[in-house]
mmCIF file of C-alpha atoms and ligand atoms in Angstrom:
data_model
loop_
_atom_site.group_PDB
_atom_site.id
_atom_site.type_symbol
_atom_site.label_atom_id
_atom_site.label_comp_id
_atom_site.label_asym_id
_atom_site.label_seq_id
_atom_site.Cartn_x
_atom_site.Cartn_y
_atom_site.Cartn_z
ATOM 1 C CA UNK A 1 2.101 -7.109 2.242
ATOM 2 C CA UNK A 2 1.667 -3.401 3.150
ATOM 3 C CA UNK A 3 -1.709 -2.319 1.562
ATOM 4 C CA UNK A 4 -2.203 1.806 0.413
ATOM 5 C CA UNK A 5 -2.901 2.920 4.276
ATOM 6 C CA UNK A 6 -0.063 1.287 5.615
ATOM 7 C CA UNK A 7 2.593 3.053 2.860
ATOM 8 C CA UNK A 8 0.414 5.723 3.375
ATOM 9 C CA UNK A 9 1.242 5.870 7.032
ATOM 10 C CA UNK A 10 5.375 5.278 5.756
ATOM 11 C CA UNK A 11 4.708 8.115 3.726
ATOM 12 C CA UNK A 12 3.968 10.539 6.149
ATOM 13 C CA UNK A 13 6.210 9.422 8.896
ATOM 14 C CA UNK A 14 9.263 9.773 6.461
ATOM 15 C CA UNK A 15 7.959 13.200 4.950
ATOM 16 C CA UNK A 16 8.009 14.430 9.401
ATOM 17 C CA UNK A 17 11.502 13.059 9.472
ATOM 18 C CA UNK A 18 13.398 13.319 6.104
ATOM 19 C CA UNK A 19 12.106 16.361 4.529
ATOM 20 C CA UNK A 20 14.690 18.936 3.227
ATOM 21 C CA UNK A 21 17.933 16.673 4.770
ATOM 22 C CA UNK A 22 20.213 15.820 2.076
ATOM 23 C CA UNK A 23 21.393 12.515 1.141
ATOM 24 C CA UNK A 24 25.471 12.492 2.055
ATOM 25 C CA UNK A 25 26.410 8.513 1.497
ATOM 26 C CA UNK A 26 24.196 5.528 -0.486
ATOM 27 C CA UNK A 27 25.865 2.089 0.485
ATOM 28 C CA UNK A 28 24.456 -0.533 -1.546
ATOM 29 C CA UNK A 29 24.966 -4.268 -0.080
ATOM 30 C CA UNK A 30 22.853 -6.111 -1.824
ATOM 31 C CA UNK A 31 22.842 -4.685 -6.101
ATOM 32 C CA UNK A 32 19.985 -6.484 -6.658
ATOM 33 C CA UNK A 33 18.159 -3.979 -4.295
ATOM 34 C CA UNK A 34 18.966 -0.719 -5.914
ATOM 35 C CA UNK A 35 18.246 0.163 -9.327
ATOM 36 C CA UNK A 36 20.409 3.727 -10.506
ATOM 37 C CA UNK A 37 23.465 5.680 -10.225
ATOM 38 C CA UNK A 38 24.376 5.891 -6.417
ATOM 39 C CA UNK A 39 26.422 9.079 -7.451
ATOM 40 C CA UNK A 40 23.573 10.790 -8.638
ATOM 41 C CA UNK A 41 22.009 10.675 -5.174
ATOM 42 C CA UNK A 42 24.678 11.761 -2.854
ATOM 43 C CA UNK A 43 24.746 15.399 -2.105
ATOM 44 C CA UNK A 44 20.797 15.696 -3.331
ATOM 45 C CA UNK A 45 18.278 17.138 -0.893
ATOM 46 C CA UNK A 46 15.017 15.543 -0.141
ATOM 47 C CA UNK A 47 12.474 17.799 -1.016
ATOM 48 C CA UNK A 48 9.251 16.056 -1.494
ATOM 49 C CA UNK A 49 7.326 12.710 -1.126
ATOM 50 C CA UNK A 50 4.385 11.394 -2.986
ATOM 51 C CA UNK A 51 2.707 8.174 -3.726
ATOM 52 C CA UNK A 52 0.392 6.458 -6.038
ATOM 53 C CA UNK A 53 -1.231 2.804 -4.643
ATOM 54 C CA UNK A 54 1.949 1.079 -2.809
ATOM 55 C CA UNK A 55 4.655 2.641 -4.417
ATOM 56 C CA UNK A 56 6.506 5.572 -2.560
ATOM 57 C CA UNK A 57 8.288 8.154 -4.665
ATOM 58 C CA UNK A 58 10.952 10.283 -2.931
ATOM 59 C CA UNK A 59 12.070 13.127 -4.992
ATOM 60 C CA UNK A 60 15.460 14.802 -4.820
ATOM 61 C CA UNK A 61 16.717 18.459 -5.415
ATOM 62 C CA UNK A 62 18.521 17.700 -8.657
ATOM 63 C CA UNK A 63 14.802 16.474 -10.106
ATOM 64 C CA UNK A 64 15.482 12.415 -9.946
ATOM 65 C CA UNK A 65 12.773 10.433 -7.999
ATOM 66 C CA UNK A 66 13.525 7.278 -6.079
ATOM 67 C CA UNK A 67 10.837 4.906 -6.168
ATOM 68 C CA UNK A 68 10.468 2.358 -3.729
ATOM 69 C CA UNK A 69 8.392 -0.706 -3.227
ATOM 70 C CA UNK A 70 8.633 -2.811 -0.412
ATOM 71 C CA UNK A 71 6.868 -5.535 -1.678
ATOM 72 C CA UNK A 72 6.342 -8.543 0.632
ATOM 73 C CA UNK A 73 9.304 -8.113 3.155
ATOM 74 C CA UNK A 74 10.806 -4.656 3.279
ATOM 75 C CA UNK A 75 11.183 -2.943 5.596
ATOM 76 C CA UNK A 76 12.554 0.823 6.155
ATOM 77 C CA UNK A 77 14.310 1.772 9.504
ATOM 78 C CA UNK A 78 14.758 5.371 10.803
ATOM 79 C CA UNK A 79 16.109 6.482 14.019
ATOM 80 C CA UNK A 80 14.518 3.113 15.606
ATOM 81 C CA UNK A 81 11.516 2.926 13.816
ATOM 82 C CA UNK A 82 10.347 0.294 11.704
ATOM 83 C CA UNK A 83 8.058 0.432 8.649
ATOM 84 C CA UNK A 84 6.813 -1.896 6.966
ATOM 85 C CA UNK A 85 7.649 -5.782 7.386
ATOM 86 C CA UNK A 86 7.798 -7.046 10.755
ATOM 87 C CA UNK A 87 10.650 -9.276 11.814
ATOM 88 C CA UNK A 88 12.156 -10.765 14.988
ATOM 89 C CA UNK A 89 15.987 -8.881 14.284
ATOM 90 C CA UNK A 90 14.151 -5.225 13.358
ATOM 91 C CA UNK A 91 15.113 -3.791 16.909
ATOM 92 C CA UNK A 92 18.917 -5.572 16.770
ATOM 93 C CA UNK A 93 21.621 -3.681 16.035
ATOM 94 C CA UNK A 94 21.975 -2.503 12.089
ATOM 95 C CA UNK A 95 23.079 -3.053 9.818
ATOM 96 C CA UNK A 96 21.355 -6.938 10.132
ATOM 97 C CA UNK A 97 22.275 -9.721 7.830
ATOM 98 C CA UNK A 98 18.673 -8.381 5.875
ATOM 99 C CA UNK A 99 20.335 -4.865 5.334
ATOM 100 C CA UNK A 100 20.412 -4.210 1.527
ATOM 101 C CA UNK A 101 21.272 -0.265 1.390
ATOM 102 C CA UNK A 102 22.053 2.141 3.625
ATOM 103 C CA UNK A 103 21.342 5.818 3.383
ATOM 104 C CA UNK A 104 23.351 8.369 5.021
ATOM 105 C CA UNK A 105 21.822 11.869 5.947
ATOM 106 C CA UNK A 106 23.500 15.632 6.333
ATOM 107 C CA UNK A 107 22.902 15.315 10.535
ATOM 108 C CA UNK A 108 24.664 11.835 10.712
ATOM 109 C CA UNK A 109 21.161 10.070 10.764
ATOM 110 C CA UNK A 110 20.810 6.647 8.616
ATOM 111 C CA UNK A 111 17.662 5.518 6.860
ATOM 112 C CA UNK A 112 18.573 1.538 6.278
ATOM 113 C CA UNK A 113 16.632 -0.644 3.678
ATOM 114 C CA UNK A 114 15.858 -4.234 5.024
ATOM 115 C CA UNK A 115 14.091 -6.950 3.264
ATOM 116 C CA UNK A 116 14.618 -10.307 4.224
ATOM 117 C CA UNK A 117 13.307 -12.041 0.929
ATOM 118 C CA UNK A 118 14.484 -9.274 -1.306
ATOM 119 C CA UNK A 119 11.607 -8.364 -4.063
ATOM 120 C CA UNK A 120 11.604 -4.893 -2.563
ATOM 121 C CA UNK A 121 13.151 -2.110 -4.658
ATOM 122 C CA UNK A 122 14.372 0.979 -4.706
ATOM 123 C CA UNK A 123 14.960 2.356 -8.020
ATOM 124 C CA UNK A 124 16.051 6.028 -9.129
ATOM 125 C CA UNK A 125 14.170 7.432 -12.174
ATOM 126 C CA UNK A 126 14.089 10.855 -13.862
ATOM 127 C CA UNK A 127 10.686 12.900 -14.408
ATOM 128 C CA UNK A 128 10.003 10.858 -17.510
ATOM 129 C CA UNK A 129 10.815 7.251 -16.709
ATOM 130 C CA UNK A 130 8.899 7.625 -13.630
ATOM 131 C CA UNK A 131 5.741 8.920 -15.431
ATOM 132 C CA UNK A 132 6.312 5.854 -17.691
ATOM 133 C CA UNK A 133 7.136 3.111 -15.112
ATOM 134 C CA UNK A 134 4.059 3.733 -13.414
ATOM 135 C CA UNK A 135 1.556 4.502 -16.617
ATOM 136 C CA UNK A 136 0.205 0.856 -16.124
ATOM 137 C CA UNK A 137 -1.261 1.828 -12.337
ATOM 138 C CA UNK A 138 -5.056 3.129 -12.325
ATOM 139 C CA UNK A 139 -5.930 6.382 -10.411
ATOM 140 C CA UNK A 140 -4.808 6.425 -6.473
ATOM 141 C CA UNK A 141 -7.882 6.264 -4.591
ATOM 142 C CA UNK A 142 -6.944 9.442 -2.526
ATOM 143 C CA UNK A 143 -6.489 11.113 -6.031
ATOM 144 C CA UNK A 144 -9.259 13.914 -6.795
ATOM 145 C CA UNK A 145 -10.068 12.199 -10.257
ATOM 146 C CA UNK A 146 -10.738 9.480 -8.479
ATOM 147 C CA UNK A 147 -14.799 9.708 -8.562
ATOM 148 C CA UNK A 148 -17.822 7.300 -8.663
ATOM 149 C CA UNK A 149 -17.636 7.870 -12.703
ATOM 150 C CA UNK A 150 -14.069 7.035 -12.816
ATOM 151 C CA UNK A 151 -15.004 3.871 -10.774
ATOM 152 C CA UNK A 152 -18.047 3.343 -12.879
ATOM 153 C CA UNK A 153 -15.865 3.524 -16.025
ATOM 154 C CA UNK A 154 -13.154 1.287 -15.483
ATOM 155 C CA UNK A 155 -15.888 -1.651 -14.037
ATOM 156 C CA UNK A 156 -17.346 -0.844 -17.329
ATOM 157 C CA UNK A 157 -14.426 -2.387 -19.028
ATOM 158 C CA UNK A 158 -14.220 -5.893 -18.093
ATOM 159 C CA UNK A 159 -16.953 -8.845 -17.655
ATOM 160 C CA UNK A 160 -14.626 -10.506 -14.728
ATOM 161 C CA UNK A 161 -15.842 -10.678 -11.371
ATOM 162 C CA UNK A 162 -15.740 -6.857 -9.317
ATOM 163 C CA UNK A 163 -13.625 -8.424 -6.425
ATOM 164 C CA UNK A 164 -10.759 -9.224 -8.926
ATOM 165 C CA UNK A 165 -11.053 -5.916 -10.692
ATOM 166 C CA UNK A 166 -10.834 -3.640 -7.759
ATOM 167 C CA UNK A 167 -7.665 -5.684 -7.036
ATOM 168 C CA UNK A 168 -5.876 -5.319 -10.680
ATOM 169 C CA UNK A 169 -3.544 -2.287 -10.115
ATOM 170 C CA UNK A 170 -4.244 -1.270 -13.613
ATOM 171 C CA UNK A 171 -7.660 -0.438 -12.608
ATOM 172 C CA UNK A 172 -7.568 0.794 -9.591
ATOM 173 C CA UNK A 173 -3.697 1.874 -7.960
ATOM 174 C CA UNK A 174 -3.469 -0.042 -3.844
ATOM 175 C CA UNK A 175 -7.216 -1.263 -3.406
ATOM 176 C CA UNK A 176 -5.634 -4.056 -0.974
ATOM 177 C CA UNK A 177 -7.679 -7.119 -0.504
ATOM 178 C CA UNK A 178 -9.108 -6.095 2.994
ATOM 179 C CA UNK A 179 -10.293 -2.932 1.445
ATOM 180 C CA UNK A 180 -11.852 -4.530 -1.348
ATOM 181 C CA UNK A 181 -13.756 -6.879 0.938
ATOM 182 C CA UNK A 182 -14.762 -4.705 2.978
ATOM 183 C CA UNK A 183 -16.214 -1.987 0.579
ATOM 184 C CA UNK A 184 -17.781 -4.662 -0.854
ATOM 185 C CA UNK A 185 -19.756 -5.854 1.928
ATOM 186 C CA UNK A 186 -20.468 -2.283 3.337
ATOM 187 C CA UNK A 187 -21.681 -1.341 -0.755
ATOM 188 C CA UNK A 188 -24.082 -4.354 -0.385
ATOM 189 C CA UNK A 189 -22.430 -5.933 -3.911
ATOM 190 C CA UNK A 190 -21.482 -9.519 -4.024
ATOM 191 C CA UNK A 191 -17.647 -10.233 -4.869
ATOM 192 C CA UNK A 192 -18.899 -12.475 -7.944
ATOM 193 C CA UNK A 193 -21.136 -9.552 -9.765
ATOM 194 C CA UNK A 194 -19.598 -9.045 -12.963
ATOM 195 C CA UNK A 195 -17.893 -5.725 -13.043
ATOM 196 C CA UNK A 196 -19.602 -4.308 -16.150
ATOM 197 C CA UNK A 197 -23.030 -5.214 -14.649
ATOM 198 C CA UNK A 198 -22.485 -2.616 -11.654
ATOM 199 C CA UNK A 199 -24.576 0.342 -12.332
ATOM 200 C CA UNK A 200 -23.232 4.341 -11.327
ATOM 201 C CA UNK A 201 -25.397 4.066 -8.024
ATOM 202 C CA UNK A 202 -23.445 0.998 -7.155
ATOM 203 C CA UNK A 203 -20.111 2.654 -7.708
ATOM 204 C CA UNK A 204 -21.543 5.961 -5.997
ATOM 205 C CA UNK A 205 -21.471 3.615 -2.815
ATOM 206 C CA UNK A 206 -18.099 1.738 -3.242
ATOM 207 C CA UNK A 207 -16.578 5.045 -3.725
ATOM 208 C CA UNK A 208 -18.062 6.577 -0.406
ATOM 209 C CA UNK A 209 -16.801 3.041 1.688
ATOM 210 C CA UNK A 210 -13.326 2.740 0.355
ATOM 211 C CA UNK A 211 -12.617 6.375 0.428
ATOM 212 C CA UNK A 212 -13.882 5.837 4.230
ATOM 213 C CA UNK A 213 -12.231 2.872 5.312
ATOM 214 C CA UNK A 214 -8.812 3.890 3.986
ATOM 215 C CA UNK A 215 -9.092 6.957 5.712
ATOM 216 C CA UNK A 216 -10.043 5.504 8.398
ATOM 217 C CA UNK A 217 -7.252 3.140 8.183
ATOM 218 C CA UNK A 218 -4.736 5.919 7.928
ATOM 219 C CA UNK A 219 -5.769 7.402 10.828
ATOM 220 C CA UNK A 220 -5.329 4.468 12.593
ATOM 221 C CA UNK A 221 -2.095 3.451 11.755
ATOM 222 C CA UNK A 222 -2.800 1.037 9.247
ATOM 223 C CA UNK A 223 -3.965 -2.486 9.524
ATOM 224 C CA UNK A 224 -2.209 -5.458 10.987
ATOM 225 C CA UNK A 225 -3.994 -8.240 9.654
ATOM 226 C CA UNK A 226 -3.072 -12.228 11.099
ATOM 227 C CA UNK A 227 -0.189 -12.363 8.392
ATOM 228 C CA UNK A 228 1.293 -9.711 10.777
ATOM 229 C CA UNK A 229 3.379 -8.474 7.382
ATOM 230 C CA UNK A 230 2.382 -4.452 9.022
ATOM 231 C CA UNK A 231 3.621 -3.004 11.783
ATOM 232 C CA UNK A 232 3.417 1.024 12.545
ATOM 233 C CA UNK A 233 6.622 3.063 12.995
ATOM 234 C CA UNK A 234 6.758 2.304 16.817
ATOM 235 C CA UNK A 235 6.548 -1.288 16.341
ATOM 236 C CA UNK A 236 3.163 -1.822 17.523
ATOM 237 C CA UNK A 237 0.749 -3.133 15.350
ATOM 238 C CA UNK A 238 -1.498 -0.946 13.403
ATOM 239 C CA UNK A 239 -5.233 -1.105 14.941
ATOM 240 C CA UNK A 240 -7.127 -0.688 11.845
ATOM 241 C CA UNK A 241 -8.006 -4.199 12.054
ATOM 242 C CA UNK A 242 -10.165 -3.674 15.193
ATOM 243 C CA UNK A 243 -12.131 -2.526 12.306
ATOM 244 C CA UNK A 244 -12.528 -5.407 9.775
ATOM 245 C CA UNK A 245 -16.268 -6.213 8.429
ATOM 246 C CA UNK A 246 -15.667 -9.037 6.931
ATOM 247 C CA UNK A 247 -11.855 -9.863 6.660
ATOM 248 C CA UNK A 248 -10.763 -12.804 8.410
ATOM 249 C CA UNK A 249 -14.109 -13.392 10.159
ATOM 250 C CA UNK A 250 -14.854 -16.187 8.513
ATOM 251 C CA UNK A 251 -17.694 -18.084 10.381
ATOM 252 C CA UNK A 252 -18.457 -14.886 12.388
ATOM 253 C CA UNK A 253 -22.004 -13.082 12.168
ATOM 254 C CA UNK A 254 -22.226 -10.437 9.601
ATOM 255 C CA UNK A 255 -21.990 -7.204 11.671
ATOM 256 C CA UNK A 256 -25.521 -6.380 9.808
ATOM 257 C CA UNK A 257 -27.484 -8.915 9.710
ATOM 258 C CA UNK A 258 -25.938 -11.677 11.866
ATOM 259 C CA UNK A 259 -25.699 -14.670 9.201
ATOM 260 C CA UNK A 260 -22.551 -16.196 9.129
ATOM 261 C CA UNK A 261 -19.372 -14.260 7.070
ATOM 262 C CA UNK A 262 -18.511 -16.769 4.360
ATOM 263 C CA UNK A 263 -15.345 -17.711 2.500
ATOM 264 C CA UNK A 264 -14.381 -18.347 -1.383
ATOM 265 C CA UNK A 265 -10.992 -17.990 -3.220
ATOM 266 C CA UNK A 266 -11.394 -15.584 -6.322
ATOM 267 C CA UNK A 267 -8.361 -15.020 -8.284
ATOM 268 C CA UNK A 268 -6.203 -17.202 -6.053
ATOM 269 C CA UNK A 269 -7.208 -14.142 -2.954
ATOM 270 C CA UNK A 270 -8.963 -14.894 -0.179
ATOM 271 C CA UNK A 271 -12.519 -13.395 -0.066
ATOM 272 C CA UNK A 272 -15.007 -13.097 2.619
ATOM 273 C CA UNK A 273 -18.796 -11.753 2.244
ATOM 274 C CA UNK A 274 -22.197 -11.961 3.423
ATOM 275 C CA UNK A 275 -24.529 -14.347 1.746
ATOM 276 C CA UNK A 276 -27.347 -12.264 3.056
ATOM 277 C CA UNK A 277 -26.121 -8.774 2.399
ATOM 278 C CA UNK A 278 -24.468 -9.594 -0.798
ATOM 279 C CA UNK A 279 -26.816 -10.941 -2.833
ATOM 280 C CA UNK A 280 -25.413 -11.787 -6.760
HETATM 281 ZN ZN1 ZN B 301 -25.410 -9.750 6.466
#
């Protein structure tokens, strides 16, 4: 699934392309894909993008917001790019049999949704429902709230293990798994340490590395990890994973100390961490 870098990188492609061109035609094949009044988007002009964690919010001249999550296979094609979800059929000729909506622009252009196993979603929300469909998420880790107290705070809250916390969206909005291995190991914390036992000095440090390794992720590209469920606008994978402490290097020698990386499932997600340099 596309972690925070990754729609990150979707973000900003879209914003260099889309910006300011108005929406002429919605075609909706698949209903289940499309949540809202299709009328209520043709004729708008795109006129700004945000996002919080994973979920991309494109907003429209007449004040509605279309949300969109792309979940495990979506995919969003633009003048033959592909973001998000890899597959085989992305470079054949669209719409495919994965096409689920179809968005036409002022200049002729056509932004098509795919998603082969269709959980993604776009949905179109006003001002209000928005602020209320995503008042579950924690702060956005490229947010300016988001601090070593806020991180401090919301660890404070539970007794379950940090690894699974950074992962709960309603803590934290897009820590990915990678990311929270990763900080992890770099922060010197073990993945078991109950969250309410890290002190601010701990979350001082896991605030520096994740702020650093997603930014370092965005700037290149994202991350394709061995799932190979990324793949950057181009259609080459994302390189961020040139970059991987600890992720999938299972059985590898910890880039520190030289011990081998090792492996345990916590909260069904696969975690990797150095026995060494994570002491719990
Ligand atoms: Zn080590």
């Amino acid at each position: 699934m596309p972690e925070l870098p990754e729609v990150e990188v979707v973000k900003l492609f879209l914003e260099q392309k889309l910006l300011h061109k108005t929406i002429t035609k919605l075609e909706i094949l698949t209903p289940k894909s499309f949540v809202g009044n299709p009328e209520f988007i043709e004729g708008q002009k795109i006129i700004k993008f945000s996002r919080i964690g994973k979920q991309l919010s494109i907003y429209l001249s007449n004040k509605l917001i279309l949300l969109v999550h792309l979940k495990m296979t979506g995919q969003l094609i633009y003048d033959g790019y592909v973001l998000g979800h890899p597959t085989k059929d992305a470079f054949s000729s669209l719409p495919s049999k994965s096409t689920r909506l179809i968005f036409t622009f002022d200049d002729k252009s056509k932004l098509y949704f795919n998603d082969q196993r269709k959980f993604g979603w776009i949905k179109l929300f006003n001002q209000a429902e928005l602020v209320e469909a995503q008042s579950n998420l924690g702060l956005d880790i490229f947010n300016p709230d988001f601090s070593p107290k806020y991180i401090f705070d919301q660890l404070s809250k539970s007794r379950r293990p940090i690894k699974i916390i950074l992962l709960d969206q309603h803590y934290f909005a897009g820590i990915g798994n990678i990311y929270a291995n990763d900080a992890l190991f770099l922060s010197g914390i073990h993945p078991k340490t109950p969250s309410n036992k890290i002190t601010l000095k701990q979350a001082k440090l896991i605030h520096k590395y994740l702020i650093e390794i997603m930014r370092q992720s965005v700037l290149a590209g994202g991350s394709t990890a061995r799932d190979n469920k990324y793949i950057r606008p181009d259609g080459t994978s994302g390189q961020n994973q040139f970059f991987f402490r600890t992720y999938e290097r299972k059985g590898e020698p910890c880039l520190k100390c030289g011990t081998k990386i090792e492996y345990l499932k916590l909260g069904g997600r696969g975690t990797f961490f150095c026995p060494q340099c994570q002491k719990l």
